[in-house]
């Protein structure tokens, strides 16, 4: 593999063998994965072999090894020219994403009540492996309304306000969802989990704005130094996982009919316009809507806690997925093409005045929400014009240790004490889950954000620090 440094924040993997396009890695030298000890760069090259891929196989600054695609991978295929869709380019947690709630509290006013708030959230937020959610759905018909309506259906049922939908990607509902494309097993797994965090790196975090980089954008977003916010990171739970499992298997069996060969079976794919491709996109959209409704329900549970403990309200700044494939139009070689844009561990980052940016944020650009770890900062960025990667950027810090490695060398109780000594209250569901997510298991979030900023993927607006975290 030949890697060429194009700029201090952009590296090119030269096209060779079956690669149809080069690989482009947005990273500093310190963030660039080791090509010998980390398979992420090999995965970037593998993705470059997919039928119909255009421009390049992209890797974001937080890139690390994943299933088929690297986490932090972006790839677009030309659907009118046989371009494929691959479940591995979305991942198992379909529509895993982040939303940020903004209060009218400042950190000093919250401080005397922070323990009470965290204790209430500890009770109010269901989480952990297999946990039941806050919304009891009686049957498949009720779940189908969620799968087709997303956050919009949740708001219609009284779980939120109309303004929430204006601040959600796609208005809170991804078009094209078909509950009939979702297997019975996926339905079974989804019925009881709506309105729950899950486990792993999912969290609900109370934060405060520590620093503002772009005063005009921050003001428009309701952010100033000291502002208390709540960040929610979760996805489509077991339902999304099952949909990915189902369609990886189906596509693996179907590839031969389309004459498709891939270097890794985890890249199972079919033409996006094929019956199998359309079935996956319909099921994926249903899972995306489940994920959006899930975050909406958790938002309402959080709002109730803040109203009870602080008599303050929480307004939604934005909700955006970072595991999704979407049909979008982009210029390629001077022509507008219809593309299937895979973003796996990558956040959409639309520029100012893009038609899909909320009208009241048009001059600012889409808010881009990038969480750090339990003990480190998170960031709000904004989209910029001329983003070179189909309007995409990083989604988090990016792992440098597996969960097993992190847990093996970490005492969860000591970790919790050290975080509390640093002023971060932790409410964890499991010691093992806490140890797996120790801050040292991830890359330096500040370096990831700086690279995103300097590589032209997004611009910095504000840095947020954790005050308390609820973990699965």
Coordinates of C-alpha atoms in Angstrom, one line a residue:
X1 CA 0.0 0.0 0.0
X2 CA 1.4 3.4 -1.0
X3 CA 0.4 6.3 1.1
X4 CA 1.1 9.9 -0.1
X5 CA 0.9 13.0 2.1
X6 CA -1.1 15.6 0.1
X7 CA -1.3 18.1 2.9
X8 CA -0.6 17.9 6.7
X9 CA -4.2 16.8 7.1
X10 CA -4.9 14.7 4.0
X11 CA -3.3 11.5 2.8
X12 CA -3.9 9.6 -0.4
X13 CA -3.8 5.8 -0.7
X14 CA -2.8 5.2 -4.3
X15 CA -5.1 3.3 -6.5
X16 CA -3.9 -0.2 -7.2
X17 CA -5.2 -3.7 -8.0
X18 CA -9.0 -3.9 -7.9
X19 CA -9.4 -0.4 -6.5
X20 CA -11.7 1.7 -8.7
X21 CA -10.8 5.0 -6.9
X22 CA -8.0 6.1 -4.5
X23 CA -8.4 6.2 -0.8
X24 CA -8.4 9.6 1.0
X25 CA -7.6 9.8 4.7
X26 CA -8.2 13.0 6.6
X27 CA -5.7 12.8 9.4
X28 CA -2.7 14.4 10.9
X29 CA 0.4 12.2 11.1
X30 CA -0.3 11.5 14.8
X31 CA -3.9 10.3 13.9
X32 CA -3.0 8.3 10.8
X33 CA -3.6 4.6 11.6
X34 CA -0.6 2.3 11.5
X35 CA -1.0 0.4 8.2
X36 CA 0.7 -2.6 9.7
X37 CA -1.0 -2.7 13.2
X38 CA -4.5 -1.4 12.3
X39 CA -6.6 -2.8 9.5
X40 CA -8.5 0.4 9.0
X41 CA -6.4 1.6 6.0
X42 CA -6.7 -1.8 4.3
X43 CA -10.5 -1.4 4.8
X44 CA -10.4 2.0 3.1
X45 CA -8.7 0.4 0.2
X46 CA -11.2 -2.5 0.1
X47 CA -14.1 -0.1 0.0
X48 CA -12.5 1.5 -3.1
X49 CA -13.2 -1.7 -5.0
X50 CA -17.0 -1.4 -4.7
X51 CA -19.0 -1.2 -8.0
X52 CA -20.0 2.3 -8.9
X53 CA -17.9 4.1 -6.3
X54 CA -17.0 7.7 -7.3
X55 CA -14.3 10.2 -6.4
X56 CA -12.6 8.2 -3.5
X57 CA -13.0 6.0 -0.5
X58 CA -12.8 8.5 2.3
X59 CA -11.7 8.1 5.9
X60 CA -12.5 10.7 8.6
X61 CA -10.0 11.8 11.3
X62 CA -11.4 9.3 13.9
X63 CA -11.2 6.3 11.5
X64 CA -10.6 2.8 13.0
X65 CA -11.3 -0.8 12.2
X66 CA -14.9 -1.9 11.7
X67 CA -17.1 -4.5 10.1
X68 CA -16.4 -4.4 6.4
X69 CA -16.1 -0.6 6.1
X70 CA -13.9 1.2 8.6
X71 CA -15.7 3.2 11.3
X72 CA -15.2 6.7 10.0
X73 CA -15.7 5.6 6.4
X74 CA -17.5 7.5 3.7
X75 CA -18.2 6.1 0.2
X76 CA -20.7 7.2 -2.5
X77 CA -21.8 5.1 -5.4
X78 CA -23.5 6.2 -8.6
X79 CA -26.9 4.4 -8.4
X80 CA -27.7 5.1 -12.1
X81 CA -24.6 3.3 -13.1
X82 CA -25.0 0.1 -11.1
X83 CA -23.7 1.6 -7.9
X84 CA -24.1 -0.6 -4.9
X85 CA -25.5 -0.3 -1.4
X86 CA -23.7 -2.2 1.4
X87 CA -25.0 -2.8 5.0
X88 CA -21.4 -2.8 6.1
X89 CA -21.2 0.8 5.0
X90 CA -23.9 1.7 7.5
X91 CA -23.1 -0.7 10.4
X92 CA -25.1 -2.7 12.8
X93 CA -26.4 0.3 14.8
X94 CA -28.4 1.9 12.0
X95 CA -29.0 5.6 12.6
X96 CA -26.9 5.7 15.7
X97 CA -26.7 9.4 16.2
X98 CA -26.4 12.4 18.5
X99 CA -28.7 15.1 19.6
X100 CA -28.0 18.1 21.8
X101 CA -30.4 19.8 24.1
X102 CA -29.7 23.4 25.2
X103 CA -31.0 24.9 28.5
X104 CA -31.3 28.5 29.7
X105 CA -29.2 27.5 32.8
X106 CA -25.6 28.3 33.3
X107 CA -23.1 26.0 35.0
X108 CA -23.1 28.0 38.3
X109 CA -26.8 27.8 38.7
X110 CA -26.9 24.1 38.0
X111 CA -24.0 23.2 40.3
X112 CA -25.9 23.0 43.6
X113 CA -28.4 20.7 42.0
X114 CA -26.2 18.5 39.7
X115 CA -26.2 15.5 42.0
X116 CA -30.0 15.5 42.3
X117 CA -30.3 15.8 38.5
X118 CA -27.9 13.0 37.9
X119 CA -29.7 10.8 40.5
X120 CA -33.0 11.4 38.8
X121 CA -31.6 10.7 35.3
X122 CA -30.1 7.5 36.7
X123 CA -33.6 6.3 37.4
X124 CA -35.4 7.9 34.4
X125 CA -33.1 6.7 31.6
X126 CA -33.4 2.9 30.8
X127 CA -30.1 1.5 29.6
X128 CA -28.0 -1.6 29.4
X129 CA -28.0 -4.8 27.2
X130 CA -31.5 -5.9 26.4
X131 CA -33.1 -3.1 28.6
X132 CA -36.8 -2.3 28.2
X133 CA -37.6 1.2 27.0
X134 CA -39.8 4.0 28.3
X135 CA -42.5 3.4 25.8
X136 CA -44.5 0.2 26.0
X137 CA -45.7 -0.7 22.5
X138 CA -48.6 -3.2 22.6
X139 CA -48.2 -4.9 19.2
X140 CA -46.5 -4.8 15.8
X141 CA -49.0 -2.3 14.5
X142 CA -47.9 0.3 17.0
X143 CA -44.2 -0.4 16.2
X144 CA -45.0 0.0 12.5
X145 CA -46.1 3.6 13.2
X146 CA -42.7 4.2 14.8
X147 CA -40.9 2.6 11.8
X148 CA -42.6 4.8 9.3
X149 CA -43.1 8.0 11.3
X150 CA -39.9 8.3 13.4
X151 CA -39.7 11.2 15.7
X152 CA -42.6 12.8 13.9
X153 CA -44.9 10.0 15.2
X154 CA -43.5 10.4 18.7
X155 CA -44.2 14.1 18.7
X156 CA -47.7 13.4 17.4
X157 CA -48.3 11.2 20.4
X158 CA -47.3 14.0 22.8
X159 CA -43.6 13.2 23.2
X160 CA -42.2 16.5 22.2
X161 CA -43.1 19.7 20.4
X162 CA -43.3 20.7 16.7
X163 CA -40.1 22.7 16.9
X164 CA -38.2 19.5 17.7
X165 CA -38.9 18.2 14.2
X166 CA -37.6 21.4 12.6
X167 CA -34.3 20.7 14.3
X168 CA -34.1 17.0 13.3
X169 CA -32.3 15.6 10.2
X170 CA -35.1 14.9 7.6
X171 CA -37.6 16.5 9.9
X172 CA -37.3 13.5 12.2
X173 CA -38.6 11.0 9.6
X174 CA -36.6 9.4 6.8
X175 CA -38.8 8.8 3.7
X176 CA -39.0 5.4 2.0
X177 CA -39.3 3.3 5.2
X178 CA -41.3 0.1 4.8
X179 CA -42.2 -1.9 7.9
X180 CA -43.0 -4.9 5.7
X181 CA -39.2 -5.1 4.8
X182 CA -38.4 -5.6 8.5
X183 CA -38.1 -9.2 9.7
X184 CA -40.2 -10.7 12.5
X185 CA -37.1 -11.2 14.5
X186 CA -36.2 -7.5 14.2
X187 CA -39.7 -6.6 15.2
X188 CA -39.5 -8.8 18.3
X189 CA -36.2 -7.2 19.3
X190 CA -37.5 -3.7 18.7
X191 CA -40.9 -3.9 20.5
X192 CA -39.6 -3.5 24.0
X193 CA -36.6 -1.3 23.6
X194 CA -38.0 2.0 22.2
X195 CA -36.8 4.8 24.5
X196 CA -33.6 3.3 25.9
X197 CA -29.9 4.0 25.6
X198 CA -28.5 0.5 25.3
X199 CA -24.9 -0.1 26.2
X200 CA -21.4 0.3 24.7
X201 CA -20.4 3.8 23.9
X202 CA -24.0 5.1 24.2
X203 CA -24.6 7.7 26.8
X204 CA -26.6 10.7 28.1
X205 CA -24.3 13.5 29.3
X206 CA -24.9 16.7 31.1
X207 CA -22.4 19.3 29.7
X208 CA -21.4 22.9 29.9
X209 CA -20.0 25.1 27.2
X210 CA -16.4 25.8 28.1
X211 CA -15.2 27.8 25.0
X212 CA -16.8 29.5 22.0
X213 CA -14.8 29.6 18.8
X214 CA -17.4 31.2 16.5
X215 CA -19.5 33.8 18.4
X216 CA -22.0 34.5 15.7
X217 CA -22.8 30.8 15.1
X218 CA -22.9 30.0 18.8
X219 CA -25.3 32.8 19.5
X220 CA -27.6 31.6 16.7
X221 CA -27.4 28.1 18.2
X222 CA -28.2 29.4 21.7
X223 CA -24.7 28.6 23.1
X224 CA -22.5 30.8 25.3
X225 CA -19.8 30.1 27.8
X226 CA -21.3 28.3 30.8
X227 CA -24.5 27.2 29.0
X228 CA -25.7 23.8 30.3
X229 CA -26.5 21.3 27.6
X230 CA -27.5 17.6 27.4
X231 CA -26.1 15.3 24.7
X232 CA -27.8 12.0 23.9
X233 CA -25.9 9.4 21.9
X234 CA -27.8 6.2 20.9
X235 CA -29.4 4.4 17.9
X236 CA -31.8 1.8 16.8
X237 CA -30.9 -0.9 19.4
X238 CA -31.6 -4.6 18.7
X239 CA -33.9 -3.8 15.8
X240 CA -31.2 -2.1 13.7
X241 CA -28.7 -4.8 14.6
X242 CA -31.1 -7.5 13.3
X243 CA -31.8 -5.6 10.1
X244 CA -28.1 -5.4 9.3
X245 CA -27.6 -9.0 10.1
X246 CA -30.6 -10.1 7.9
X247 CA -29.5 -8.1 4.9
X248 CA -25.7 -8.9 5.1
X249 CA -26.8 -12.5 4.8
X250 CA -29.2 -11.9 2.0
X251 CA -26.8 -9.8 0.0
X252 CA -24.0 -12.3 0.5
X253 CA -26.2 -14.9 -1.2
X254 CA -27.3 -12.4 -4.0
X255 CA -24.0 -11.0 -5.1
X256 CA -23.2 -13.8 -7.5
X257 CA -26.4 -13.0 -9.5
X258 CA -25.0 -9.6 -10.2
X259 CA -21.5 -10.7 -10.9
X260 CA -20.2 -8.8 -7.9
X261 CA -17.0 -9.9 -6.2
X262 CA -15.6 -8.2 -3.1
X263 CA -12.3 -8.6 -1.2
X264 CA -14.1 -9.1 2.1
X265 CA -17.4 -10.9 2.6
X266 CA -18.3 -8.2 5.2
X267 CA -18.6 -5.8 2.2
X268 CA -21.6 -7.8 0.9
X269 CA -23.5 -5.5 -1.5
X270 CA -25.9 -5.4 -4.4
X271 CA -26.9 -2.6 -6.8
X272 CA -28.9 0.0 -4.9
X273 CA -31.6 -0.1 -7.6
X274 CA -32.0 -3.9 -7.4
X275 CA -34.9 -5.5 -5.5
X276 CA -32.5 -6.6 -2.7
X277 CA -31.0 -3.1 -2.5
X278 CA -34.4 -1.4 -2.3
X279 CA -35.5 -3.9 0.4
X280 CA -32.4 -3.0 2.5
X281 CA -32.9 0.7 2.0
X282 CA -36.5 0.4 3.0
X283 CA -35.7 -1.6 6.2
X284 CA -32.7 0.7 6.9
X285 CA -35.0 3.7 6.8
X286 CA -37.4 2.0 9.2
X287 CA -34.5 1.5 11.6
X288 CA -33.5 5.1 11.1
X289 CA -36.9 6.2 12.1
X290 CA -36.8 3.9 15.2
X291 CA -33.5 5.5 16.2
X292 CA -34.9 9.0 15.9
X293 CA -38.0 8.2 17.8
X294 CA -35.8 6.6 20.4
X295 CA -33.8 9.8 20.9
X296 CA -37.0 11.8 21.0
X297 CA -38.4 9.7 23.8
X298 CA -35.2 10.0 25.8
X299 CA -35.3 13.7 25.3
X300 CA -38.8 13.9 26.9
X301 CA -37.6 11.8 29.8
X302 CA -34.7 14.2 30.3
X303 CA -36.9 17.2 30.0
X304 CA -39.1 16.0 32.8
X305 CA -36.1 15.6 35.1
X306 CA -34.8 19.1 34.4
X307 CA -38.3 20.6 34.8
X308 CA -38.7 18.9 38.2
X309 CA -35.2 19.6 39.5
X310 CA -34.3 22.9 38.0
X311 CA -37.6 24.3 36.6
X312 CA -35.9 24.9 33.3
X313 CA -36.7 23.7 29.8
X314 CA -34.5 22.1 27.2
X315 CA -34.6 23.1 23.5
X316 CA -33.3 20.8 20.8
X317 CA -30.4 22.3 18.9
X318 CA -30.1 19.4 16.4
X319 CA -30.4 15.6 15.9
X320 CA -28.2 13.9 13.3
X321 CA -27.3 10.3 12.5
X322 CA -23.8 9.1 11.9
X323 CA -24.6 5.5 10.6
X324 CA -26.7 5.8 7.5
X325 CA -26.8 5.4 3.7
X326 CA -28.8 8.2 1.9
X327 CA -29.7 8.9 -1.7
X328 CA -28.3 12.3 -2.4
X329 CA -27.3 14.4 -5.4
X330 CA -23.7 15.6 -5.7
X331 CA -21.5 17.0 -8.5
X332 CA -19.1 14.4 -9.9
X333 CA -16.8 15.2 -12.8
X334 CA -18.8 18.3 -13.6
X335 CA -22.2 16.6 -13.6
X336 CA -24.8 16.2 -10.9
X337 CA -25.2 12.5 -10.1
X338 CA -27.6 10.6 -7.9
X339 CA -25.5 8.8 -5.3
X340 CA -25.9 6.4 -2.5
X341 CA -23.8 8.0 0.2
X342 CA -22.7 5.7 2.9
X343 CA -21.6 7.3 6.2
X344 CA -20.5 4.9 8.8
X345 CA -19.2 6.6 11.9
X346 CA -19.3 9.8 9.9
X347 CA -21.6 12.9 10.5
X348 CA -23.4 14.7 7.7
X349 CA -22.1 18.3 7.6
X350 CA -24.2 20.6 5.4
X351 CA -23.0 24.1 4.5
X352 CA -24.8 27.4 5.1
X353 CA -27.9 27.9 2.9
X354 CA -28.1 24.3 2.0
X355 CA -31.9 23.5 1.5
X356 CA -31.8 20.8 4.2
X357 CA -30.5 23.1 6.9
X358 CA -33.2 24.5 9.2
X359 CA -34.3 27.9 8.0
X360 CA -33.3 29.7 11.2
X361 CA -29.8 28.3 10.9
X362 CA -29.4 28.8 7.2
X363 CA -26.7 31.5 7.6
X364 CA -24.7 29.3 10.0
X365 CA -24.9 25.9 8.4
X366 CA -25.9 22.5 9.9
X367 CA -24.9 22.0 13.5
X368 CA -22.5 19.0 13.7
X369 CA -22.4 17.2 17.0
X370 CA -19.2 15.3 17.8
X371 CA -19.0 13.6 21.3
X372 CA -15.7 12.8 23.0
X373 CA -15.5 10.3 25.9
X374 CA -16.7 10.2 29.5
X375 CA -13.8 12.3 30.7
X376 CA -13.1 14.6 27.7
X377 CA -14.7 17.4 25.7
X378 CA -17.4 17.2 23.1
X379 CA -17.8 19.7 20.3
X380 CA -20.4 21.6 18.2
X381 CA -19.2 22.3 14.7
X382 CA -20.9 23.7 11.7
X383 CA -20.9 22.7 8.0
X384 CA -18.8 24.5 5.5
X385 CA -18.9 25.1 1.8
X386 CA -16.7 22.9 -0.5
X387 CA -16.5 20.0 2.0
X388 CA -14.5 17.5 -0.1
X389 CA -16.1 14.3 1.3
X390 CA -19.8 14.6 0.3
X391 CA -20.5 16.9 3.2
X392 CA -19.2 14.5 5.9
X393 CA -16.9 14.8 8.9
X394 CA -15.9 12.8 12.0
X395 CA -18.4 11.4 14.5
X396 CA -16.4 11.0 17.7
X397 CA -12.9 10.3 19.1
X398 CA -12.4 6.9 17.5
X399 CA -11.2 3.9 19.4
X400 CA -7.5 2.9 19.9
X401 CA -8.2 0.0 22.2
X402 CA -10.8 -2.8 21.8
X403 CA -13.5 -3.0 24.5
X404 CA -11.8 -6.2 25.8
X405 CA -8.4 -4.5 26.0
X406 CA -9.9 -1.5 27.8
X407 CA -11.8 -3.6 30.3
X408 CA -8.9 -6.0 31.1
X409 CA -6.7 -3.2 32.3
X410 CA -9.2 -1.0 34.0
X411 CA -10.8 -1.0 37.5
X412 CA -14.2 0.5 37.0
X413 CA -14.6 1.8 40.6
X414 CA -11.2 3.5 40.4
X415 CA -12.2 5.0 37.1
X416 CA -15.5 6.3 38.5
X417 CA -13.7 7.9 41.5
X418 CA -11.1 9.5 39.2
X419 CA -13.8 11.0 37.0
X420 CA -15.7 12.3 40.1
X421 CA -12.5 13.8 41.4
X422 CA -12.3 15.7 38.1
X423 CA -15.9 17.0 38.7
X424 CA -17.7 14.5 36.5
X425 CA -20.5 12.5 38.1
X426 CA -20.9 9.0 36.7
X427 CA -24.1 6.9 36.8
X428 CA -23.2 3.6 35.2
X429 CA -25.3 0.5 34.8
X430 CA -22.4 -2.0 34.6
X431 CA -18.8 -2.0 35.8
X432 CA -17.6 -3.8 32.7
X433 CA -19.4 -1.3 30.4
X434 CA -17.8 1.6 32.3
X435 CA -14.3 0.1 32.0
X436 CA -14.7 -0.6 28.3
X437 CA -15.4 3.1 27.7
X438 CA -12.5 4.6 29.7
X439 CA -11.2 7.9 28.1
X440 CA -7.8 6.3 27.3
X441 CA -9.5 3.8 25.0
X442 CA -10.0 6.6 22.5
X443 CA -8.1 9.0 20.3
X444 CA -7.5 12.6 21.4
X445 CA -10.8 14.3 20.6
X446 CA -9.2 17.7 20.4
X447 CA -6.8 16.5 17.7
X448 CA -9.7 14.9 15.8
X449 CA -11.7 18.2 15.8
X450 CA -8.7 20.3 14.9
X451 CA -8.1 18.0 11.9
X452 CA -11.7 18.2 10.8
X453 CA -11.5 22.0 11.1
X454 CA -8.2 22.4 9.2
X455 CA -9.1 19.7 6.5
X456 CA -12.1 21.7 5.5
X457 CA -14.7 19.2 6.8
X458 CA -16.4 21.5 9.3
X459 CA -15.6 24.5 11.4
X460 CA -15.4 24.8 15.2
X461 CA -18.2 26.5 17.0
X462 CA -18.0 25.5 20.7
X463 CA -16.3 23.1 23.1
X464 CA -18.4 21.4 25.8
X465 CA -17.1 19.7 28.9
X466 CA -18.8 16.9 30.9
X467 CA -20.5 17.5 34.2
X468 CA -22.2 14.2 34.6
X469 CA -22.7 11.1 32.4
X470 CA -25.3 8.3 32.4
X471 CA -23.9 5.1 30.8
X472 CA -25.2 1.6 30.0

